[in-house]
Coordinates of C-alpha atoms in Angstrom, one line a residue:
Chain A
X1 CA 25.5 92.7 57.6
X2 CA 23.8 96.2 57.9
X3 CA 22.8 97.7 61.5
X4 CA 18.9 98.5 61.7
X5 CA 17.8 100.5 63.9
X6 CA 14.1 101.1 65.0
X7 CA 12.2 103.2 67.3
X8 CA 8.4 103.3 68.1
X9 CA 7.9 106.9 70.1
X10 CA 4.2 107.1 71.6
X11 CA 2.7 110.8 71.6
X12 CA 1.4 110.1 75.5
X13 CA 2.2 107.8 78.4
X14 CA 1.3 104.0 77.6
X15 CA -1.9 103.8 79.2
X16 CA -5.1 103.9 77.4
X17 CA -8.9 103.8 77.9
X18 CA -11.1 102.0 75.5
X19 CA -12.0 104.5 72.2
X20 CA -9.2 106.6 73.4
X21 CA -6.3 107.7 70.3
X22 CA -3.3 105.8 70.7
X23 CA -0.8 108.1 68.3
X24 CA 2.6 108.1 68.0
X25 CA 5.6 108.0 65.5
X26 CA 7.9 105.4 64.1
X27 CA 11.2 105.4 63.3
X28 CA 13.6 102.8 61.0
X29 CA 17.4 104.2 60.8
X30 CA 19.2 102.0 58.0
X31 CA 22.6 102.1 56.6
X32 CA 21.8 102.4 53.5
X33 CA 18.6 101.4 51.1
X34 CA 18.0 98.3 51.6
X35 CA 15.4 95.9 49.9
X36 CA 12.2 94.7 52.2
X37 CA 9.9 92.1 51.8
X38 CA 7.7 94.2 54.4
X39 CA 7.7 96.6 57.4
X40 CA 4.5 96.4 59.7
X41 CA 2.9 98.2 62.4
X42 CA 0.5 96.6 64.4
X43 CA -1.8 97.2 67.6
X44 CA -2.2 93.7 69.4
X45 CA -2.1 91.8 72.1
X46 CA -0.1 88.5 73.7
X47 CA -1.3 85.9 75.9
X48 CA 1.5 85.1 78.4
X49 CA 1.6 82.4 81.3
X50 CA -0.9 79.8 80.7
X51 CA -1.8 80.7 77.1
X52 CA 0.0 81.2 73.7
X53 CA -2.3 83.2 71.9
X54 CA -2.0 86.7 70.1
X55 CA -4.3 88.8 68.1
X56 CA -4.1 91.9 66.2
X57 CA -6.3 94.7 66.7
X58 CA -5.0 96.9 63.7
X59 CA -2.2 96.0 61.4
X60 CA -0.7 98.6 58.9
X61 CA 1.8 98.0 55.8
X62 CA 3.6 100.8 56.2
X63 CA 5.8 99.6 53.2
X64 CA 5.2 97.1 51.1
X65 CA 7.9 94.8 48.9
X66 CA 10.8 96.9 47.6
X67 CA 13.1 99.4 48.3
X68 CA 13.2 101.2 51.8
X69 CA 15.5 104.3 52.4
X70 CA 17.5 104.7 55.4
X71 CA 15.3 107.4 57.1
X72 CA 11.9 106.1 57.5
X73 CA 9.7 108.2 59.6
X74 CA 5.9 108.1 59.6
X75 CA 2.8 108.9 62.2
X76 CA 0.1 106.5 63.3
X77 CA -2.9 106.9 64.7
X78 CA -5.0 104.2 66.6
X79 CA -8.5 103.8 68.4
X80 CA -7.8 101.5 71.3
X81 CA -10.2 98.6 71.3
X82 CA -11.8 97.7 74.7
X83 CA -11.8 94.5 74.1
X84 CA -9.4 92.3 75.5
X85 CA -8.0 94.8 78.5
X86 CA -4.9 94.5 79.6
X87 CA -5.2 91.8 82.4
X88 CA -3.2 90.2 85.3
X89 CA -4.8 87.1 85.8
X90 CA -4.1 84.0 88.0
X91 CA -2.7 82.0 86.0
X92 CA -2.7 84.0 82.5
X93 CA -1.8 87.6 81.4
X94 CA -2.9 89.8 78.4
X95 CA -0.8 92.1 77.5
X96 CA -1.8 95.1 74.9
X97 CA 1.5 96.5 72.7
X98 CA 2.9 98.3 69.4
X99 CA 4.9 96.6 67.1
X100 CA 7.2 97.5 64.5
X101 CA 8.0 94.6 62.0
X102 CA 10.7 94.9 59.7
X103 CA 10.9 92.3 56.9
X104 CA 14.6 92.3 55.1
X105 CA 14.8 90.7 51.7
X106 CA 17.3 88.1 53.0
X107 CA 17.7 87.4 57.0
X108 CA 15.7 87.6 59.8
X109 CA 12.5 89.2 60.8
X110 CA 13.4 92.9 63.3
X111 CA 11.6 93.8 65.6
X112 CA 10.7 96.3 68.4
X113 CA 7.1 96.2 70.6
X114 CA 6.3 98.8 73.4
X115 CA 4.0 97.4 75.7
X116 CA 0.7 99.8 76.2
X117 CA -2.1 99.1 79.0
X118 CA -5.6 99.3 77.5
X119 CA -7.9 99.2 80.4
X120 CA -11.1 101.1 81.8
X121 CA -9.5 101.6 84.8
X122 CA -6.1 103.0 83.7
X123 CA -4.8 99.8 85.3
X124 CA -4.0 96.4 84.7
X125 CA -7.6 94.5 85.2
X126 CA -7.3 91.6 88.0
X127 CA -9.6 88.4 88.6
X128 CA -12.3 89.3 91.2
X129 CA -11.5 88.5 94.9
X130 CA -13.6 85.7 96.5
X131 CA -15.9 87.4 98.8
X132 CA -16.5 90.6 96.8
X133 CA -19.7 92.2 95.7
X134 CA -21.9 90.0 93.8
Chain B
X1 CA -36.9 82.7 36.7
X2 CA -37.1 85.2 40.0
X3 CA -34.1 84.3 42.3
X4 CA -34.7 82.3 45.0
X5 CA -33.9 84.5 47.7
X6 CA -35.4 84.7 51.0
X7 CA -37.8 87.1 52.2
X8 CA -37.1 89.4 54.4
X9 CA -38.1 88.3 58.3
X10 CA -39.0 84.7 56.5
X11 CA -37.5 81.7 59.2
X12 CA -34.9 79.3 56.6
X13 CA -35.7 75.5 56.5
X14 CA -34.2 73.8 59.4
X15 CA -34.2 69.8 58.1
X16 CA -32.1 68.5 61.1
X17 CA -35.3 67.1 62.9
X18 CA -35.4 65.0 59.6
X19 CA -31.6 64.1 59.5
X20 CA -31.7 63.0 63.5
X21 CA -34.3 60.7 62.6
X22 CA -33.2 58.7 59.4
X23 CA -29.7 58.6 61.2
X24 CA -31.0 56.8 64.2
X25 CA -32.2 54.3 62.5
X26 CA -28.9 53.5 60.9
X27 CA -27.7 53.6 65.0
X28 CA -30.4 51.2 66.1
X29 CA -29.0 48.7 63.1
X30 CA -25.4 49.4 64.0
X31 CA -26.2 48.4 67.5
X32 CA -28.4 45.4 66.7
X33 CA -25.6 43.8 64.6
X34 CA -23.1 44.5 66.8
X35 CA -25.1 43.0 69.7
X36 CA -25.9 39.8 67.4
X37 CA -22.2 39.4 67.1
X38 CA -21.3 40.0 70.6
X39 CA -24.0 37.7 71.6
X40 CA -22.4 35.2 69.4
X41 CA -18.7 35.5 70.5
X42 CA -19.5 35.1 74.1
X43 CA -20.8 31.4 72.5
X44 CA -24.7 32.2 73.3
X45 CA -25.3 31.3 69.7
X46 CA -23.8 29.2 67.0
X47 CA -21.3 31.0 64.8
X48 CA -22.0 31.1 61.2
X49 CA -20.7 32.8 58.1
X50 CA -22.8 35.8 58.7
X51 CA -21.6 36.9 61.6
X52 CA -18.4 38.6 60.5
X53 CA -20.7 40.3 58.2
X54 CA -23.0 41.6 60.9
X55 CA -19.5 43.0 63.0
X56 CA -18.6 44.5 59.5
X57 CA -22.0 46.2 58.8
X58 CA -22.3 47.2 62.7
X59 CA -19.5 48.8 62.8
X60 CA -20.1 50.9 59.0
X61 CA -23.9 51.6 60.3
X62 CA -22.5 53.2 63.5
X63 CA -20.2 55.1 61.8
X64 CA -22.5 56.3 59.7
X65 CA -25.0 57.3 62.2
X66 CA -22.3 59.2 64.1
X67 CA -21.4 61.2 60.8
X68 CA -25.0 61.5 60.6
X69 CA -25.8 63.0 63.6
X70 CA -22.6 65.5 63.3
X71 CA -23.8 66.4 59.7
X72 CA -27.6 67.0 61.7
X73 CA -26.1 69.5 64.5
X74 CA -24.2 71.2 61.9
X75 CA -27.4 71.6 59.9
X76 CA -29.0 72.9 63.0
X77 CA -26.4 75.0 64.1
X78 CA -26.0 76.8 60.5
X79 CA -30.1 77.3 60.2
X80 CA -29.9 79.1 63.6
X81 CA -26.7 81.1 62.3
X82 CA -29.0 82.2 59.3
X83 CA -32.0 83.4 61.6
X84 CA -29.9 85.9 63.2
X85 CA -30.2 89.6 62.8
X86 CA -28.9 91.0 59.9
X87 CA -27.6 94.7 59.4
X88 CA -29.3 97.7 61.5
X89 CA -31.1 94.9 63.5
X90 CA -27.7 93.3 64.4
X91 CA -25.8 94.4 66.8
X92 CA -22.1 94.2 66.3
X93 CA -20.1 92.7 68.7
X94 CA -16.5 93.0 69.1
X95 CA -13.9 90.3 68.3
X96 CA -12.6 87.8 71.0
X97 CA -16.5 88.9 73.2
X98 CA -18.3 85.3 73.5
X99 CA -21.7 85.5 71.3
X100 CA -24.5 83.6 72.4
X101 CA -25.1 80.2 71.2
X102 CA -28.5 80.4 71.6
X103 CA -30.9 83.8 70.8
X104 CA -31.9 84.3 74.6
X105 CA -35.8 83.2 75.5
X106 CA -38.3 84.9 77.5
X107 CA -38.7 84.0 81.2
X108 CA -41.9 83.8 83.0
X109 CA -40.9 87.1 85.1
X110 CA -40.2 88.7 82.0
X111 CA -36.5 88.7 82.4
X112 CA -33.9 86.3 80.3
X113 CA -33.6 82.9 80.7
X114 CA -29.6 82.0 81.0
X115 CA -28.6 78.2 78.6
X116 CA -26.9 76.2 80.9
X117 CA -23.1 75.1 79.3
X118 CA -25.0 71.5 77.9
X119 CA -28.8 70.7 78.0
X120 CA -29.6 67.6 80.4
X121 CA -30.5 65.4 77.1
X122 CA -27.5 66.3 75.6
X123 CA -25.8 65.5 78.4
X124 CA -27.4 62.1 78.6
X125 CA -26.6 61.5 74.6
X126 CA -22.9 62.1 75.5
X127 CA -22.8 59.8 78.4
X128 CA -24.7 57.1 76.6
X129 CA -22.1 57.3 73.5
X130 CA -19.1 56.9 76.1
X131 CA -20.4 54.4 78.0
X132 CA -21.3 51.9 75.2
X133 CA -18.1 52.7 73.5
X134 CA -15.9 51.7 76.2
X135 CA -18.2 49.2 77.9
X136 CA -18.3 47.5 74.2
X137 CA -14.7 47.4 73.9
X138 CA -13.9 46.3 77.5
X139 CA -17.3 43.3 76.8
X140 CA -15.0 42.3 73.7
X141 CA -11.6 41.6 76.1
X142 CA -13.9 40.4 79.5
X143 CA -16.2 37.9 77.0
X144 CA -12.9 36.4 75.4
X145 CA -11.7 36.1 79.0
X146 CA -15.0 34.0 79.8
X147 CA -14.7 31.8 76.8
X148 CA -13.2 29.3 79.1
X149 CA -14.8 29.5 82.1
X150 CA -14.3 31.2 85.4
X151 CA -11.6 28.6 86.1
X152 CA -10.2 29.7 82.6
X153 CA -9.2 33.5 83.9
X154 CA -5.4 34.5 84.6
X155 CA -4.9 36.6 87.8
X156 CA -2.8 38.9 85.9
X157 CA -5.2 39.2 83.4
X158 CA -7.8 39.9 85.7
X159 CA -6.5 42.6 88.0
X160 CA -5.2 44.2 84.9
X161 CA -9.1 44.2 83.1
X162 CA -10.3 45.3 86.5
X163 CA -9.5 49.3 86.5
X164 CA -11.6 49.3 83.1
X165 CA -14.2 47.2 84.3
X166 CA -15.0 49.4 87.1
X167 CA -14.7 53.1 85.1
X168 CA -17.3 50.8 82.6
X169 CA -19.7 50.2 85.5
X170 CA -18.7 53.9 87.0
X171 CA -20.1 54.9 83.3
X172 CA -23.0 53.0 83.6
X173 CA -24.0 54.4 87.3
X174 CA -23.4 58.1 85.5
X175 CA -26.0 57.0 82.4
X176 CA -28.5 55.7 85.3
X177 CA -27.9 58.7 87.2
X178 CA -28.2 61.4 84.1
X179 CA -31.5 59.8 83.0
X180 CA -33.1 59.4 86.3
X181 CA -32.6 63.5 86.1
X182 CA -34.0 64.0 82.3
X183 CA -36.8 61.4 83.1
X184 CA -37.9 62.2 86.8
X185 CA -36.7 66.4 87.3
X186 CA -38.5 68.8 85.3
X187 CA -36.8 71.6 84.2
X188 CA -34.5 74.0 86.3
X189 CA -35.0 77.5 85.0
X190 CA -32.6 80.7 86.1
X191 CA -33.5 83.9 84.7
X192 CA -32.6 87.6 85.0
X193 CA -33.3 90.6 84.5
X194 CA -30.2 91.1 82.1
X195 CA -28.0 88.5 80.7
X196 CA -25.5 91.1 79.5
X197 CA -23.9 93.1 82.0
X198 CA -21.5 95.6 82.8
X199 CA -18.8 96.3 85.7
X200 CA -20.7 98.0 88.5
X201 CA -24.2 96.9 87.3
X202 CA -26.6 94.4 89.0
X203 CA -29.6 92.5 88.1
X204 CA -32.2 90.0 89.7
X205 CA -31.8 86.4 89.5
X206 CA -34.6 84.2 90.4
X207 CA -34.5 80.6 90.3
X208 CA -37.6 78.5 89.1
X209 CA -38.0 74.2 89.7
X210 CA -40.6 72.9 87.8
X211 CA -42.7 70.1 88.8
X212 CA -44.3 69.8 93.0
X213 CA -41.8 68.1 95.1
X214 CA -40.0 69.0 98.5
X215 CA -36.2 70.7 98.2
X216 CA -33.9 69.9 101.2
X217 CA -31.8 72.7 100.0
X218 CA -30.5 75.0 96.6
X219 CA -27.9 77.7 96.3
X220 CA -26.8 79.7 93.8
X221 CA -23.0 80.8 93.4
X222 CA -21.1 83.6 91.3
X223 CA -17.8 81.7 90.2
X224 CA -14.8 83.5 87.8
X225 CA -12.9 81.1 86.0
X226 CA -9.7 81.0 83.6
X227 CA -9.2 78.4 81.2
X228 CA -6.3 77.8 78.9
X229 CA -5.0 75.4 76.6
X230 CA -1.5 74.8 76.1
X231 CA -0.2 72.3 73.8
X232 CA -1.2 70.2 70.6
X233 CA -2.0 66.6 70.4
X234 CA -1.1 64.4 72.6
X235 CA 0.2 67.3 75.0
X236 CA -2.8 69.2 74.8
X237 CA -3.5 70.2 78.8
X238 CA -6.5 73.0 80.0
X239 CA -5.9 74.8 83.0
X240 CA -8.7 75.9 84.4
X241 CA -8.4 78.6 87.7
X242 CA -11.5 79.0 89.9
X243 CA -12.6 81.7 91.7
X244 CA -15.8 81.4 94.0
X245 CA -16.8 84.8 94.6
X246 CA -19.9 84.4 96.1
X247 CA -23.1 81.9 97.4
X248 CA -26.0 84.5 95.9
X249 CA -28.6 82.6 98.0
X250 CA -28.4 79.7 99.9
X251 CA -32.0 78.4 101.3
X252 CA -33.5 75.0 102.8
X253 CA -36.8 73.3 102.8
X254 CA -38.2 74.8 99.5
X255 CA -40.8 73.6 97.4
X256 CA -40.5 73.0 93.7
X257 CA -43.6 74.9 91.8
X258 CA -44.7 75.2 88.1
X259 CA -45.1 79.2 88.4
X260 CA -43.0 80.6 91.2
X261 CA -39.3 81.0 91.4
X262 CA -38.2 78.9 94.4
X263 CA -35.6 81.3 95.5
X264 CA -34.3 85.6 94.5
X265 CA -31.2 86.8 94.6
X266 CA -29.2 90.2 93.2
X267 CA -26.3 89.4 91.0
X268 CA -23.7 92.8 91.0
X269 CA -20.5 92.8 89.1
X270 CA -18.0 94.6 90.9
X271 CA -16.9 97.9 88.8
X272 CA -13.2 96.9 88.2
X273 CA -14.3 93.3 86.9
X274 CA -12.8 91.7 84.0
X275 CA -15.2 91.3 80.9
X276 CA -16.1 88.4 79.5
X277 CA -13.3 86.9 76.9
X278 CA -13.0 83.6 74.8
X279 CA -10.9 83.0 71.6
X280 CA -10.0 79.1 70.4
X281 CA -7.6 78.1 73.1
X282 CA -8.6 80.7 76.4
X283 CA -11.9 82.0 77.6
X284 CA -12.5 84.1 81.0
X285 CA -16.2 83.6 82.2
X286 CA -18.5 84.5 84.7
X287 CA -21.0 81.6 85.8
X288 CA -24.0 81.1 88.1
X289 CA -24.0 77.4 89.4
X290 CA -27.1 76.2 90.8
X291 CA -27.5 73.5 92.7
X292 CA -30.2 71.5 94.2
X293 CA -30.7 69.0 96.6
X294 CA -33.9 67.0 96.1
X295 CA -35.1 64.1 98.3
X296 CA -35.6 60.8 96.6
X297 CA -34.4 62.5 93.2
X298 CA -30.8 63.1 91.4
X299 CA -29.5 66.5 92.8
X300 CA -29.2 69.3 89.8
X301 CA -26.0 70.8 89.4
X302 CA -25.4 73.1 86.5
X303 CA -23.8 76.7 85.3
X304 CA -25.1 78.9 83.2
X305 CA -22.8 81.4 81.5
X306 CA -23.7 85.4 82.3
X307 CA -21.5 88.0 80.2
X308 CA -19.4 90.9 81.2
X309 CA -18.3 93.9 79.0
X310 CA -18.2 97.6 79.7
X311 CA -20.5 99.3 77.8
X312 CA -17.8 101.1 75.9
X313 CA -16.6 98.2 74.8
X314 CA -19.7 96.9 73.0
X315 CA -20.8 100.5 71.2

């Protein structure tokens, strides 16, 4: 069975205001060409605690069905949505990240995701403290 | 043959006032045959050959008016979809940002008028359904139980019949009590100045009872809430997480009136809020509940949905 490797490499630290350009590069080491059904790239976001939902802001086919050669480098480019933020709730979280999806021909599905904050603030948004301004 | 296309700014053809009525008539048969049978089974009338036919043709006409009446709100729901703006007029709004249900309507200060979460008569319609469906069921086991007698009853039988007779009559106080408020409150109107906001903004609120009656006391609150669903089926669950931020206003000895809000208030967001959010299965929302306490009358109690998104967000 071959070794993959991959690498997403962001072009700033992970945090992000809505509109702002989330770049970077990506990186899939292989030991030799190997046959894909896919490789993916996507901007979304994971519901975690209380929730099982995800969605996908931006999704790119960075290669479709067929051969892939060992070296595979490219650049992306994204405009961060402002909708969701990343947010720590009480009982649910959204959480914003990149993904790199790697389809083989036979096998498994690889996979590497680096988790980004999309926020207005810079941080993680929180639910609203009982008492405060309103 | 010109196309038949519709003209720009014309209104579509909304025939779900049409469809509501021709399916209540299939209702009001539905109900009539299934009360002539009931009426029969508890041994109040001679059983003849026709009565299994009535039970059969209740039960098709019911069905028929609840596909009906499905088939009439969808109609409804898809002529509203079809008045909204279109291209430059529209504005878009971002994915997983709740859209209104309702385009928003004028209030008498000017300002919006907020849709509470259900309308009082739809409300009503919902309680009214329940309570005939499970009292009708639970009639069926508690007249076969009476086919005897008094003297005819098991204990067992009884105490276990018991827990569904009283949520039936719990049902039936809830129908009383819903149409006592569509029949003898007018309506409760809460408007502002903007029903879209963003973090850091603020607005007026002002509360409006129609009708001339005393209030003993109302209130208005700010609540956050979470709500998830996790699981399918039979292990679907919602969580729901509450947070009251705040009593806006909170003021005794009112009086209800046709063309003056019975109580102000200023609604901020705080600047590091959370923005609105619903997909299928989770929504975060910010709501105003309102409540009144009226003398002699069912108290009002409803919320009414506000939205929060940074104006980034939305451009």
């Amino acid at each position: 069975m071959s070794q993959h490797q991959m690498r997403i490499e962001l072009d700033s630290p992970p945090v992000f205001r809505p509109s702002d350009t989330i770049s970077g590069r990506v990186e899939v080491w292989l030991t030799a060409v190997e046959e894909i059904r896919g490789l993916e790239l996507v901007l979304g976001w994971r519901i975690t605690g209380k929730g099982e939902e995800t969605g996908a802001a931006e999704v790119v086919e960075l290669s479709g069905p067929g051969m892939l050669s060992p070296g595979f480098k490219r650049k992306f480019s994204f405009r961060a949505p402002g909708i969701p933020a990343t947010y720590q709730g009480a009982q649910m979280s959204i959480q914003w990240l990149v993904g790199l999806y790697l389809k083989p021909r036979k096998g498994k599905e690889i996979s590497t995701e680096v988790p980004i904050v999309i926020s207005p603030t810079g941080e993680p948004l929180r639910p609203p403290v009982s008492g405060s301004p309103g | 043959m010109a196309p038949t296309m519709a003209r720009p700014g014309s209104k579509p053809a909304d025939p779900s006032g049409c469809m509501y009525v021709f399916f209540a008539i299939f209702a009001a048969a539905g109900v009539a045959m299934l009360g002539s049978w009931a009426i029969t089974v508890a041994g109040l009338r001679r059983m003849t050959d026709d009565q299994n036919g009535a039970m059969v043709g209740g039960i098709i006409c019911s069905c028929v008016a609840l596909f009906g009446f499905w088939l009439a709100g969808w109609t409804r729901k898809a002529a509203q979809e079809a008045q909204r703006p279109t291209g430059s007029a529209a504005r878009k709004l971002p994915k997983y940002f709740p859209e209104l249900k309702k385009p928003p309507i004028r209030g008498p200060s000017g300002g919006v008028l907020l849709n509470p979460q259900a309308s009082r008569k739809a409300q009503l319609f919902g309680v009214v359904f329940i309570t005939l469906f499970w009292n009708g069921i639970v009639s069926v086991f508690v007249v076969l139980a009476l086919k005897d007698g008094v003297r005819g009853i098991h204990l067992i039988g009884a105490l276990c019949m018991t827990p569904f007779i009283l949520v039936g009559l719990l049902l039936v106080w809830g129908t009383i009590h819903q149409l006592l408020l569509v029949m003898r409150v007018p309506p409760t109107l809460l408007e502002v100045g903007a029903e879209l906001l963003a973090p850091g903004e603020s607005t007026r609120v002002r509360l409006y009872q129609r009708g001339s009656f005393p209030i003993n006391r109302a209130t208005i609150t700010l609540v956050y809430r979470e709500t998830a669903t996790t699981g399918s089926g039979d292990d679907e669950r919602k969580h729901k997480h509450e947070i009251v931020l705040r009593e806006l206003a909170d003021a005794r000895d009112l009086h209800a009136s046709d063309d003056r809000p019975i109580m102000n208030a200023e609604l901020a967001i705080p600047g590091d809020a959370m923005h609105s959010f619903k997909t299928g299965r989770t929504s975060i929302e910010w709501l105003l509940r309102v409540k009144i306490d009226i003398p002699g009358r069912p108290d009002v109690k409803e919320e009414l949905g506000i939205r929060v998104a940074a104006k980034e967000a939305l451009a």
